[in-house]
Amino acid sequence: MVFALAQPFALIGLLVGFATAGVLRHLAQAATLRALGSGLPQPSLARLGLHPLGILAACLTGTGFGNPRPAPGELTGPRRRLYVLSGPIAVIAAGYLLLSVYHLGWPGESLSGLYLPSDVLHGAPGGGIDAGGQTVFTAAVGMIGFGLTALLPIPPADGWYLWNPPPTRLTVLLADRSVGAVILLLLLIVPVGDSPPVHQLLDLIGAPLLRA
Protein backbone atom coordinates (compact mmCIF):
# COMPACT_ATOMS: atom_id res chain seq x y z
CA MET A 1 0.00 0.00 0.00
CA VAL A 2 2.96 2.33 0.44
CA PHE A 3 3.23 2.47 -3.35
CA ALA A 4 -0.32 3.85 -3.46
CA LEU A 5 0.31 6.78 -1.10
CA ALA A 6 0.37 9.16 -4.05
CA GLN A 7 -3.06 7.87 -5.14
CA PRO A 8 -5.36 8.35 -2.11
CA PHE A 9 -8.41 6.69 -3.65
CA ALA A 10 -6.37 3.69 -4.76
CA LEU A 11 -5.00 3.49 -1.21
CA ILE A 12 -8.52 3.61 0.22
CA GLY A 13 -9.57 0.86 -2.17
CA LEU A 14 -6.68 -1.39 -1.15
CA LEU A 15 -7.39 -0.80 2.55
CA VAL A 16 -11.08 -1.56 2.10
CA GLY A 17 -10.32 -4.60 -0.03
CA PHE A 18 -7.88 -6.08 2.49
CA ALA A 19 -10.11 -5.45 5.51
CA THR A 20 -13.21 -6.76 3.73
CA ALA A 21 -11.36 -9.85 2.55
CA GLY A 22 -10.22 -10.66 6.08
CA VAL A 23 -13.73 -10.30 7.52
CA LEU A 24 -15.37 -12.19 4.66
CA ARG A 25 -12.90 -15.06 4.90
CA HIS A 26 -13.71 -15.40 8.59
CA LEU A 27 -17.48 -15.24 8.07
CA ALA A 28 -17.43 -17.74 5.19
CA GLN A 29 -15.43 -20.30 7.15
CA ALA A 30 -17.56 -19.78 10.25
CA ALA A 31 -20.76 -20.25 8.22
CA THR A 32 -19.36 -23.37 6.55
CA LEU A 33 -18.35 -24.79 9.92
CA ARG A 34 -21.85 -24.14 11.24
CA ALA A 35 -23.41 -25.82 8.20
CA LEU A 36 -21.18 -28.87 8.54
CA GLY A 37 -22.02 -29.50 12.18
CA SER A 38 -23.34 -27.32 14.98
CA GLY A 39 -21.32 -29.26 17.57
CA LEU A 40 -18.02 -28.07 16.12
CA PRO A 41 -16.29 -25.06 17.72
CA GLN A 42 -16.97 -21.77 15.97
CA PRO A 43 -14.10 -19.40 15.12
CA SER A 44 -14.19 -16.36 17.38
CA LEU A 45 -15.30 -13.12 15.75
CA ALA A 46 -12.74 -11.35 17.93
CA ARG A 47 -9.97 -13.08 15.96
CA LEU A 48 -10.40 -12.44 12.26
CA GLY A 49 -7.21 -14.33 11.47
CA LEU A 50 -5.04 -11.54 10.05
CA HIS A 51 -1.41 -12.58 10.49
CA PRO A 52 0.94 -9.75 11.60
CA LEU A 53 3.30 -10.52 8.72
CA GLY A 54 0.29 -10.65 6.42
CA ILE A 55 -0.64 -7.13 7.48
CA LEU A 56 2.96 -6.04 6.87
CA ALA A 57 2.83 -7.67 3.44
CA ALA A 58 -0.36 -5.77 2.64
CA CYS A 59 1.27 -2.49 3.65
CA LEU A 60 4.31 -3.18 1.47
CA THR A 61 2.77 -4.94 -1.52
CA GLY A 62 -0.97 -4.20 -1.58
CA THR A 63 -2.12 -7.67 -0.55
CA GLY A 64 -1.44 -9.94 2.39
CA PHE A 65 -2.50 -13.17 4.05
CA GLY A 66 -4.39 -14.40 7.07
CA ASN A 67 -3.58 -16.37 10.17
CA PRO A 68 -3.79 -20.16 10.06
CA ARG A 69 -7.27 -21.46 10.70
CA PRO A 70 -6.83 -25.24 10.61
CA ALA A 71 -9.89 -27.37 10.10
CA PRO A 72 -11.20 -28.97 13.31
CA GLY A 73 -10.20 -32.59 13.79
CA GLU A 74 -13.81 -33.70 13.33
CA LEU A 75 -13.65 -32.65 9.68
CA THR A 76 -12.01 -35.05 7.25
CA GLY A 77 -11.89 -35.59 3.50
CA PRO A 78 -14.16 -33.44 1.32
CA ARG A 79 -15.76 -31.75 4.33
CA ARG A 80 -12.37 -30.56 5.49
CA ARG A 81 -11.46 -29.23 2.06
CA LEU A 82 -14.83 -27.49 1.77
CA TYR A 83 -14.24 -25.73 5.07
CA VAL A 84 -10.72 -24.61 4.13
CA LEU A 85 -11.69 -23.48 0.62
CA SER A 86 -14.82 -21.60 1.67
CA GLY A 87 -12.89 -18.57 2.89
CA PRO A 88 -10.65 -17.92 -0.14
CA ILE A 89 -13.39 -18.80 -2.64
CA ALA A 90 -15.85 -16.43 -0.95
CA VAL A 91 -13.29 -13.62 -1.10
CA ILE A 92 -12.47 -14.23 -4.78
CA ALA A 93 -16.18 -14.42 -5.67
CA ALA A 94 -16.92 -11.20 -3.78
CA GLY A 95 -14.00 -9.48 -5.48
CA TYR A 96 -15.25 -10.59 -8.87
CA LEU A 97 -18.76 -9.39 -7.97
CA LEU A 98 -17.36 -6.00 -6.98
CA LEU A 99 -15.47 -5.91 -10.27
CA SER A 100 -18.80 -6.44 -12.04
CA VAL A 101 -20.22 -3.51 -10.07
CA TYR A 102 -17.31 -1.42 -11.33
CA HIS A 103 -18.00 -2.39 -14.95
CA LEU A 104 -21.70 -1.54 -14.54
CA GLY A 105 -21.15 1.69 -12.66
CA TRP A 106 -18.32 3.05 -14.77
CA PRO A 107 -18.88 1.63 -18.25
CA GLY A 108 -16.80 4.37 -19.88
CA GLU A 109 -13.62 3.23 -18.15
CA SER A 110 -11.63 0.16 -19.17
CA LEU A 111 -9.12 -0.21 -16.35
CA SER A 112 -9.44 -4.00 -16.38
CA GLY A 113 -7.92 -4.17 -19.83
CA LEU A 114 -5.12 -1.71 -19.09
CA TYR A 115 -3.64 -2.95 -15.83
CA LEU A 116 -2.33 -6.19 -14.40
CA PRO A 117 -3.20 -7.09 -10.80
CA SER A 118 0.35 -6.25 -9.70
CA ASP A 119 0.00 -2.78 -11.24
CA VAL A 120 -3.16 -2.14 -9.23
CA LEU A 121 -1.60 -3.44 -6.01
CA HIS A 122 1.19 -0.91 -6.52
CA GLY A 123 -1.17 2.05 -6.79
CA ALA A 124 -2.26 2.12 -10.44
CA PRO A 125 -4.37 3.53 -12.02
CA GLY A 126 -3.03 7.05 -11.77
CA GLY A 127 -4.65 10.44 -11.86
CA GLY A 128 -7.47 11.52 -14.12
CA ILE A 129 -9.63 8.55 -13.14
CA ASP A 130 -13.01 8.91 -11.43
CA ALA A 131 -12.42 8.63 -7.67
CA GLY A 132 -15.33 6.25 -7.08
CA GLY A 133 -14.35 3.98 -9.93
CA GLN A 134 -10.73 3.92 -8.83
CA THR A 135 -11.71 3.00 -5.28
CA VAL A 136 -14.10 0.22 -6.31
CA PHE A 137 -11.70 -1.18 -8.90
CA THR A 138 -8.70 -1.32 -6.56
CA ALA A 139 -10.82 -2.81 -3.75
CA ALA A 140 -11.99 -5.56 -6.10
CA VAL A 141 -8.45 -6.35 -7.24
CA GLY A 142 -7.22 -6.30 -3.64
CA MET A 143 -9.85 -8.85 -2.65
CA ILE A 144 -9.05 -11.11 -5.59
CA GLY A 145 -5.36 -10.87 -4.74
CA PHE A 146 -6.03 -11.78 -1.10
CA GLY A 147 -8.15 -14.78 -2.09
CA LEU A 148 -5.63 -16.13 -4.59
CA THR A 149 -2.75 -15.67 -2.15
CA ALA A 150 -4.74 -17.61 0.45
CA LEU A 151 -4.75 -20.64 -1.87
CA LEU A 152 -0.95 -20.95 -1.92
CA PRO A 153 0.28 -24.20 -0.29
CA ILE A 154 2.52 -22.35 2.17
CA PRO A 155 1.55 -21.84 5.82
CA PRO A 156 -0.19 -19.80 7.12
CA ALA A 157 -2.15 -19.62 3.83
CA ASP A 158 -5.33 -21.70 3.73
CA GLY A 159 -3.94 -23.73 0.83
CA TRP A 160 -1.48 -25.39 3.22
CA TYR A 161 -4.34 -26.99 5.14
CA LEU A 162 -6.00 -28.50 2.08
CA TRP A 163 -3.68 -31.48 2.08
CA ASN A 164 -3.26 -31.96 5.87
CA PRO A 165 0.50 -32.65 5.99
CA PRO A 166 1.74 -35.14 8.60
CA PRO A 167 3.42 -33.62 11.68
CA THR A 168 7.09 -33.88 10.67
CA ARG A 169 9.94 -31.62 11.75
CA LEU A 170 9.61 -29.65 8.51
CA THR A 171 5.86 -29.09 8.80
CA VAL A 172 6.17 -28.04 12.43
CA LEU A 173 8.94 -25.62 11.48
CA LEU A 174 6.89 -24.13 8.65
CA ALA A 175 3.50 -23.94 10.32
CA ASP A 176 4.06 -23.68 14.07
CA ARG A 177 7.16 -21.48 14.16
CA SER A 178 6.08 -18.95 11.52
CA VAL A 179 8.87 -19.88 9.10
CA GLY A 180 6.23 -20.35 6.41
CA ALA A 181 4.89 -16.85 7.07
CA VAL A 182 8.37 -15.39 6.60
CA ILE A 183 8.78 -17.33 3.34
CA LEU A 184 5.40 -16.12 2.12
CA LEU A 185 6.28 -12.53 3.03
CA LEU A 186 9.55 -12.79 1.08
CA LEU A 187 7.73 -14.24 -1.92
CA LEU A 188 5.47 -11.19 -1.81
CA ILE A 189 8.13 -8.50 -1.48
CA VAL A 190 11.41 -9.75 -3.01
CA PRO A 191 11.55 -9.30 -6.80
CA VAL A 192 12.65 -12.18 -8.99
CA GLY A 193 13.17 -10.58 -12.35
CA ASP A 194 10.66 -7.77 -12.74
CA SER A 195 8.42 -8.51 -9.75
CA PRO A 196 7.98 -10.76 -6.70
CA PRO A 197 6.97 -14.39 -7.45
CA VAL A 198 3.51 -14.08 -5.89
CA HIS A 199 2.77 -10.98 -7.95
CA GLN A 200 3.85 -12.84 -11.08
CA LEU A 201 1.44 -15.63 -10.14
CA LEU A 202 -1.35 -13.13 -9.47
CA ASP A 203 -0.77 -11.60 -12.90
CA LEU A 204 -0.86 -15.02 -14.54
CA ILE A 205 -4.06 -16.15 -12.82
CA GLY A 206 -5.74 -12.86 -11.95
CA ALA A 207 -5.37 -10.99 -15.25
CA PRO A 208 -7.90 -13.25 -17.06
CA LEU A 209 -10.33 -12.64 -14.17
CA LEU A 210 -10.01 -8.89 -14.59
CA ARG A 211 -10.59 -9.07 -18.33
CA ALA A 212 -13.37 -11.65 -18.35
PDB file of C-alpha atoms in Angstrom:
ATOM      1  CA  MET A   1       0.000   0.000   0.000  1.00  0.00           C
ATOM      2  CA  VAL A   2       2.958   2.327   0.444  1.00  0.00           C
ATOM      3  CA  PHE A   3       3.230   2.470  -3.349  1.00  0.00           C
ATOM      4  CA  ALA A   4      -0.319   3.854  -3.456  1.00  0.00           C
ATOM      5  CA  LEU A   5       0.311   6.779  -1.100  1.00  0.00           C
ATOM      6  CA  ALA A   6       0.368   9.162  -4.054  1.00  0.00           C
ATOM      7  CA  GLN A   7      -3.059   7.874  -5.137  1.00  0.00           C
ATOM      8  CA  PRO A   8      -5.357   8.346  -2.111  1.00  0.00           C
ATOM      9  CA  PHE A   9      -8.406   6.686  -3.649  1.00  0.00           C
ATOM     10  CA  ALA A  10      -6.368   3.688  -4.764  1.00  0.00           C
ATOM     11  CA  LEU A  11      -4.998   3.492  -1.214  1.00  0.00           C
ATOM     12  CA  ILE A  12      -8.517   3.607   0.223  1.00  0.00           C
ATOM     13  CA  GLY A  13      -9.572   0.859  -2.172  1.00  0.00           C
ATOM     14  CA  LEU A  14      -6.681  -1.390  -1.146  1.00  0.00           C
ATOM     15  CA  LEU A  15      -7.387  -0.801   2.550  1.00  0.00           C
ATOM     16  CA  VAL A  16     -11.080  -1.557   2.099  1.00  0.00           C
ATOM     17  CA  GLY A  17     -10.319  -4.604  -0.027  1.00  0.00           C
ATOM     18  CA  PHE A  18      -7.880  -6.077   2.493  1.00  0.00           C
ATOM     19  CA  ALA A  19     -10.111  -5.451   5.512  1.00  0.00           C
ATOM     20  CA  THR A  20     -13.211  -6.758   3.733  1.00  0.00           C
ATOM     21  CA  ALA A  21     -11.363  -9.849   2.550  1.00  0.00           C
ATOM     22  CA  GLY A  22     -10.221 -10.655   6.085  1.00  0.00           C
ATOM     23  CA  VAL A  23     -13.727 -10.304   7.525  1.00  0.00           C
ATOM     24  CA  LEU A  24     -15.375 -12.192   4.659  1.00  0.00           C
ATOM     25  CA  ARG A  25     -12.899 -15.064   4.903  1.00  0.00           C
ATOM     26  CA  HIS A  26     -13.711 -15.398   8.591  1.00  0.00           C
ATOM     27  CA  LEU A  27     -17.483 -15.240   8.069  1.00  0.00           C
ATOM     28  CA  ALA A  28     -17.435 -17.737   5.195  1.00  0.00           C
ATOM     29  CA  GLN A  29     -15.425 -20.300   7.150  1.00  0.00           C
ATOM     30  CA  ALA A  30     -17.562 -19.781  10.255  1.00  0.00           C
ATOM     31  CA  ALA A  31     -20.756 -20.248   8.215  1.00  0.00           C
ATOM     32  CA  THR A  32     -19.357 -23.370   6.550  1.00  0.00           C
ATOM     33  CA  LEU A  33     -18.350 -24.785   9.916  1.00  0.00           C
ATOM     34  CA  ARG A  34     -21.845 -24.138  11.236  1.00  0.00           C
ATOM     35  CA  ALA A  35     -23.411 -25.820   8.205  1.00  0.00           C
ATOM     36  CA  LEU A  36     -21.177 -28.875   8.544  1.00  0.00           C
ATOM     37  CA  GLY A  37     -22.017 -29.497  12.178  1.00  0.00           C
ATOM     38  CA  SER A  38     -23.338 -27.324  14.983  1.00  0.00           C
ATOM     39  CA  GLY A  39     -21.317 -29.257  17.565  1.00  0.00           C
ATOM     40  CA  LEU A  40     -18.019 -28.068  16.121  1.00  0.00           C
ATOM     41  CA  PRO A  41     -16.290 -25.056  17.720  1.00  0.00           C
ATOM     42  CA  GLN A  42     -16.971 -21.772  15.974  1.00  0.00           C
ATOM     43  CA  PRO A  43     -14.104 -19.401  15.119  1.00  0.00           C
ATOM     44  CA  SER A  44     -14.189 -16.360  17.379  1.00  0.00           C
ATOM     45  CA  LEU A  45     -15.296 -13.121  15.748  1.00  0.00           C
ATOM     46  CA  ALA A  46     -12.740 -11.352  17.928  1.00  0.00           C
ATOM     47  CA  ARG A  47      -9.969 -13.078  15.959  1.00  0.00           C
ATOM     48  CA  LEU A  48     -10.396 -12.440  12.263  1.00  0.00           C
ATOM     49  CA  GLY A  49      -7.213 -14.331  11.471  1.00  0.00           C
ATOM     50  CA  LEU A  50      -5.039 -11.543  10.051  1.00  0.00           C
ATOM     51  CA  HIS A  51      -1.414 -12.577  10.489  1.00  0.00           C
ATOM     52  CA  PRO A  52       0.942  -9.750  11.596  1.00  0.00           C
ATOM     53  CA  LEU A  53       3.301 -10.524   8.724  1.00  0.00           C
ATOM     54  CA  GLY A  54       0.288 -10.653   6.417  1.00  0.00           C
ATOM     55  CA  ILE A  55      -0.641  -7.125   7.477  1.00  0.00           C
ATOM     56  CA  LEU A  56       2.961  -6.045   6.873  1.00  0.00           C
ATOM     57  CA  ALA A  57       2.831  -7.675   3.435  1.00  0.00           C
ATOM     58  CA  ALA A  58      -0.361  -5.775   2.636  1.00  0.00           C
ATOM     59  CA  CYS A  59       1.267  -2.491   3.650  1.00  0.00           C
ATOM     60  CA  LEU A  60       4.312  -3.177   1.474  1.00  0.00           C
ATOM     61  CA  THR A  61       2.771  -4.940  -1.519  1.00  0.00           C
ATOM     62  CA  GLY A  62      -0.971  -4.199  -1.582  1.00  0.00           C
ATOM     63  CA  THR A  63      -2.115  -7.666  -0.552  1.00  0.00           C
ATOM     64  CA  GLY A  64      -1.444  -9.940   2.394  1.00  0.00           C
ATOM     65  CA  PHE A  65      -2.503 -13.166   4.054  1.00  0.00           C
ATOM     66  CA  GLY A  66      -4.392 -14.404   7.070  1.00  0.00           C
ATOM     67  CA  ASN A  67      -3.581 -16.370  10.168  1.00  0.00           C
ATOM     68  CA  PRO A  68      -3.795 -20.163  10.058  1.00  0.00           C
ATOM     69  CA  ARG A  69      -7.273 -21.456  10.700  1.00  0.00           C
ATOM     70  CA  PRO A  70      -6.828 -25.237  10.610  1.00  0.00           C
ATOM     71  CA  ALA A  71      -9.890 -27.371  10.101  1.00  0.00           C
ATOM     72  CA  PRO A  72     -11.196 -28.968  13.312  1.00  0.00           C
ATOM     73  CA  GLY A  73     -10.201 -32.594  13.786  1.00  0.00           C
ATOM     74  CA  GLU A  74     -13.807 -33.702  13.334  1.00  0.00           C
ATOM     75  CA  LEU A  75     -13.648 -32.651   9.680  1.00  0.00           C
ATOM     76  CA  THR A  76     -12.014 -35.045   7.247  1.00  0.00           C
ATOM     77  CA  GLY A  77     -11.890 -35.587   3.498  1.00  0.00           C
ATOM     78  CA  PRO A  78     -14.160 -33.440   1.318  1.00  0.00           C
ATOM     79  CA  ARG A  79     -15.765 -31.747   4.335  1.00  0.00           C
ATOM     80  CA  ARG A  80     -12.367 -30.558   5.493  1.00  0.00           C
ATOM     81  CA  ARG A  81     -11.461 -29.229   2.056  1.00  0.00           C
ATOM     82  CA  LEU A  82     -14.831 -27.490   1.768  1.00  0.00           C
ATOM     83  CA  TYR A  83     -14.242 -25.729   5.075  1.00  0.00           C
ATOM     84  CA  VAL A  84     -10.723 -24.609   4.131  1.00  0.00           C
ATOM     85  CA  LEU A  85     -11.694 -23.483   0.623  1.00  0.00           C
ATOM     86  CA  SER A  86     -14.817 -21.603   1.669  1.00  0.00           C
ATOM     87  CA  GLY A  87     -12.887 -18.570   2.889  1.00  0.00           C
ATOM     88  CA  PRO A  88     -10.651 -17.916  -0.145  1.00  0.00           C
ATOM     89  CA  ILE A  89     -13.392 -18.795  -2.636  1.00  0.00           C
ATOM     90  CA  ALA A  90     -15.855 -16.428  -0.953  1.00  0.00           C
ATOM     91  CA  VAL A  91     -13.289 -13.618  -1.096  1.00  0.00           C
ATOM     92  CA  ILE A  92     -12.475 -14.227  -4.776  1.00  0.00           C
ATOM     93  CA  ALA A  93     -16.177 -14.420  -5.668  1.00  0.00           C
ATOM     94  CA  ALA A  94     -16.920 -11.198  -3.785  1.00  0.00           C
ATOM     95  CA  GLY A  95     -14.000  -9.478  -5.481  1.00  0.00           C
ATOM     96  CA  TYR A  96     -15.248 -10.586  -8.870  1.00  0.00           C
ATOM     97  CA  LEU A  97     -18.763  -9.386  -7.972  1.00  0.00           C
ATOM     98  CA  LEU A  98     -17.355  -6.000  -6.978  1.00  0.00           C
ATOM     99  CA  LEU A  99     -15.469  -5.914 -10.271  1.00  0.00           C
ATOM    100  CA  SER A 100     -18.802  -6.444 -12.043  1.00  0.00           C
ATOM    101  CA  VAL A 101     -20.220  -3.509 -10.071  1.00  0.00           C
ATOM    102  CA  TYR A 102     -17.312  -1.424 -11.334  1.00  0.00           C
ATOM    103  CA  HIS A 103     -17.998  -2.391 -14.951  1.00  0.00           C
ATOM    104  CA  LEU A 104     -21.695  -1.544 -14.544  1.00  0.00           C
ATOM    105  CA  GLY A 105     -21.154   1.687 -12.659  1.00  0.00           C
ATOM    106  CA  TRP A 106     -18.316   3.050 -14.765  1.00  0.00           C
ATOM    107  CA  PRO A 107     -18.875   1.626 -18.254  1.00  0.00           C
ATOM    108  CA  GLY A 108     -16.803   4.365 -19.876  1.00  0.00           C
ATOM    109  CA  GLU A 109     -13.615   3.226 -18.149  1.00  0.00           C
ATOM    110  CA  SER A 110     -11.628   0.162 -19.171  1.00  0.00           C
ATOM    111  CA  LEU A 111      -9.124  -0.208 -16.350  1.00  0.00           C
ATOM    112  CA  SER A 112      -9.443  -4.000 -16.381  1.00  0.00           C
ATOM    113  CA  GLY A 113      -7.923  -4.168 -19.830  1.00  0.00           C
ATOM    114  CA  LEU A 114      -5.124  -1.709 -19.089  1.00  0.00           C
ATOM    115  CA  TYR A 115      -3.643  -2.950 -15.835  1.00  0.00           C
ATOM    116  CA  LEU A 116      -2.329  -6.194 -14.402  1.00  0.00           C
ATOM    117  CA  PRO A 117      -3.203  -7.089 -10.801  1.00  0.00           C
ATOM    118  CA  SER A 118       0.347  -6.255  -9.699  1.00  0.00           C
ATOM    119  CA  ASP A 119       0.000  -2.779 -11.239  1.00  0.00           C
ATOM    120  CA  VAL A 120      -3.162  -2.142  -9.231  1.00  0.00           C
ATOM    121  CA  LEU A 121      -1.601  -3.442  -6.010  1.00  0.00           C
ATOM    122  CA  HIS A 122       1.191  -0.909  -6.524  1.00  0.00           C
ATOM    123  CA  GLY A 123      -1.167   2.053  -6.789  1.00  0.00           C
ATOM    124  CA  ALA A 124      -2.257   2.116 -10.445  1.00  0.00           C
ATOM    125  CA  PRO A 125      -4.368   3.526 -12.021  1.00  0.00           C
ATOM    126  CA  GLY A 126      -3.029   7.050 -11.767  1.00  0.00           C
ATOM    127  CA  GLY A 127      -4.648  10.443 -11.855  1.00  0.00           C
ATOM    128  CA  GLY A 128      -7.471  11.519 -14.116  1.00  0.00           C
ATOM    129  CA  ILE A 129      -9.633   8.545 -13.140  1.00  0.00           C
ATOM    130  CA  ASP A 130     -13.007   8.909 -11.427  1.00  0.00           C
ATOM    131  CA  ALA A 131     -12.422   8.629  -7.672  1.00  0.00           C
ATOM    132  CA  GLY A 132     -15.325   6.247  -7.076  1.00  0.00           C
ATOM    133  CA  GLY A 133     -14.354   3.975  -9.930  1.00  0.00           C
ATOM    134  CA  GLN A 134     -10.734   3.924  -8.829  1.00  0.00           C
ATOM    135  CA  THR A 135     -11.709   3.002  -5.276  1.00  0.00           C
ATOM    136  CA  VAL A 136     -14.099   0.223  -6.307  1.00  0.00           C
ATOM    137  CA  PHE A 137     -11.700  -1.180  -8.903  1.00  0.00           C
ATOM    138  CA  THR A 138      -8.704  -1.316  -6.556  1.00  0.00           C
ATOM    139  CA  ALA A 139     -10.822  -2.808  -3.750  1.00  0.00           C
ATOM    140  CA  ALA A 140     -11.986  -5.562  -6.102  1.00  0.00           C
ATOM    141  CA  VAL A 141      -8.446  -6.345  -7.241  1.00  0.00           C
ATOM    142  CA  GLY A 142      -7.222  -6.298  -3.645  1.00  0.00           C
ATOM    143  CA  MET A 143      -9.848  -8.851  -2.647  1.00  0.00           C
ATOM    144  CA  ILE A 144      -9.055 -11.110  -5.591  1.00  0.00           C
ATOM    145  CA  GLY A 145      -5.355 -10.874  -4.738  1.00  0.00           C
ATOM    146  CA  PHE A 146      -6.031 -11.781  -1.099  1.00  0.00           C
ATOM    147  CA  GLY A 147      -8.154 -14.779  -2.087  1.00  0.00           C
ATOM    148  CA  LEU A 148      -5.634 -16.127  -4.595  1.00  0.00           C
ATOM    149  CA  THR A 149      -2.752 -15.668  -2.152  1.00  0.00           C
ATOM    150  CA  ALA A 150      -4.735 -17.611   0.451  1.00  0.00           C
ATOM    151  CA  LEU A 151      -4.753 -20.637  -1.866  1.00  0.00           C
ATOM    152  CA  LEU A 152      -0.953 -20.947  -1.922  1.00  0.00           C
ATOM    153  CA  PRO A 153       0.280 -24.196  -0.286  1.00  0.00           C
ATOM    154  CA  ILE A 154       2.519 -22.347   2.168  1.00  0.00           C
ATOM    155  CA  PRO A 155       1.548 -21.841   5.815  1.00  0.00           C
ATOM    156  CA  PRO A 156      -0.185 -19.801   7.115  1.00  0.00           C
ATOM    157  CA  ALA A 157      -2.150 -19.618   3.830  1.00  0.00           C
ATOM    158  CA  ASP A 158      -5.327 -21.701   3.727  1.00  0.00           C
ATOM    159  CA  GLY A 159      -3.939 -23.732   0.830  1.00  0.00           C
ATOM    160  CA  TRP A 160      -1.483 -25.391   3.215  1.00  0.00           C
ATOM    161  CA  TYR A 161      -4.339 -26.991   5.137  1.00  0.00           C
ATOM    162  CA  LEU A 162      -6.001 -28.497   2.076  1.00  0.00           C
ATOM    163  CA  TRP A 163      -3.676 -31.485   2.078  1.00  0.00           C
ATOM    164  CA  ASN A 164      -3.259 -31.962   5.874  1.00  0.00           C
ATOM    165  CA  PRO A 165       0.504 -32.645   5.986  1.00  0.00           C
ATOM    166  CA  PRO A 166       1.735 -35.135   8.604  1.00  0.00           C
ATOM    167  CA  PRO A 167       3.420 -33.622  11.677  1.00  0.00           C
ATOM    168  CA  THR A 168       7.086 -33.875  10.669  1.00  0.00           C
ATOM    169  CA  ARG A 169       9.939 -31.620  11.753  1.00  0.00           C
ATOM    170  CA  LEU A 170       9.606 -29.653   8.510  1.00  0.00           C
ATOM    171  CA  THR A 171       5.861 -29.093   8.799  1.00  0.00           C
ATOM    172  CA  VAL A 172       6.169 -28.044  12.435  1.00  0.00           C
ATOM    173  CA  LEU A 173       8.940 -25.621  11.483  1.00  0.00           C
ATOM    174  CA  LEU A 174       6.886 -24.134   8.651  1.00  0.00           C
ATOM    175  CA  ALA A 175       3.497 -23.945  10.325  1.00  0.00           C
ATOM    176  CA  ASP A 176       4.055 -23.679  14.069  1.00  0.00           C
ATOM    177  CA  ARG A 177       7.159 -21.480  14.159  1.00  0.00           C
ATOM    178  CA  SER A 178       6.082 -18.945  11.517  1.00  0.00           C
ATOM    179  CA  VAL A 179       8.869 -19.884   9.097  1.00  0.00           C
ATOM    180  CA  GLY A 180       6.231 -20.347   6.410  1.00  0.00           C
ATOM    181  CA  ALA A 181       4.888 -16.848   7.074  1.00  0.00           C
ATOM    182  CA  VAL A 182       8.373 -15.390   6.601  1.00  0.00           C
ATOM    183  CA  ILE A 183       8.781 -17.333   3.342  1.00  0.00           C
ATOM    184  CA  LEU A 184       5.395 -16.116   2.119  1.00  0.00           C
ATOM    185  CA  LEU A 185       6.284 -12.528   3.034  1.00  0.00           C
ATOM    186  CA  LEU A 186       9.547 -12.786   1.085  1.00  0.00           C
ATOM    187  CA  LEU A 187       7.727 -14.239  -1.919  1.00  0.00           C
ATOM    188  CA  LEU A 188       5.465 -11.187  -1.813  1.00  0.00           C
ATOM    189  CA  ILE A 189       8.129  -8.497  -1.478  1.00  0.00           C
ATOM    190  CA  VAL A 190      11.408  -9.745  -3.006  1.00  0.00           C
ATOM    191  CA  PRO A 191      11.553  -9.298  -6.797  1.00  0.00           C
ATOM    192  CA  VAL A 192      12.651 -12.180  -8.988  1.00  0.00           C
ATOM    193  CA  GLY A 193      13.173 -10.576 -12.346  1.00  0.00           C
ATOM    194  CA  ASP A 194      10.663  -7.772 -12.737  1.00  0.00           C
ATOM    195  CA  SER A 195       8.417  -8.508  -9.753  1.00  0.00           C
ATOM    196  CA  PRO A 196       7.977 -10.761  -6.701  1.00  0.00           C
ATOM    197  CA  PRO A 197       6.965 -14.390  -7.449  1.00  0.00           C
ATOM    198  CA  VAL A 198       3.509 -14.083  -5.886  1.00  0.00           C
ATOM    199  CA  HIS A 199       2.770 -10.979  -7.947  1.00  0.00           C
ATOM    200  CA  GLN A 200       3.849 -12.844 -11.081  1.00  0.00           C
ATOM    201  CA  LEU A 201       1.442 -15.626 -10.144  1.00  0.00           C
ATOM    202  CA  LEU A 202      -1.353 -13.131  -9.468  1.00  0.00           C
ATOM    203  CA  ASP A 203      -0.774 -11.595 -12.901  1.00  0.00           C
ATOM    204  CA  LEU A 204      -0.864 -15.016 -14.535  1.00  0.00           C
ATOM    205  CA  ILE A 205      -4.061 -16.146 -12.819  1.00  0.00           C
ATOM    206  CA  GLY A 206      -5.740 -12.859 -11.953  1.00  0.00           C
ATOM    207  CA  ALA A 207      -5.373 -10.992 -15.254  1.00  0.00           C
ATOM    208  CA  PRO A 208      -7.905 -13.247 -17.059  1.00  0.00           C
ATOM    209  CA  LEU A 209     -10.333 -12.640 -14.169  1.00  0.00           C
ATOM    210  CA  LEU A 210     -10.014  -8.889 -14.593  1.00  0.00           C
ATOM    211  CA  ARG A 211     -10.589  -9.065 -18.330  1.00  0.00           C
ATOM    212  CA  ALA A 212     -13.373 -11.653 -18.351  1.00  0.00           C
TER     213      ALA A 212
END
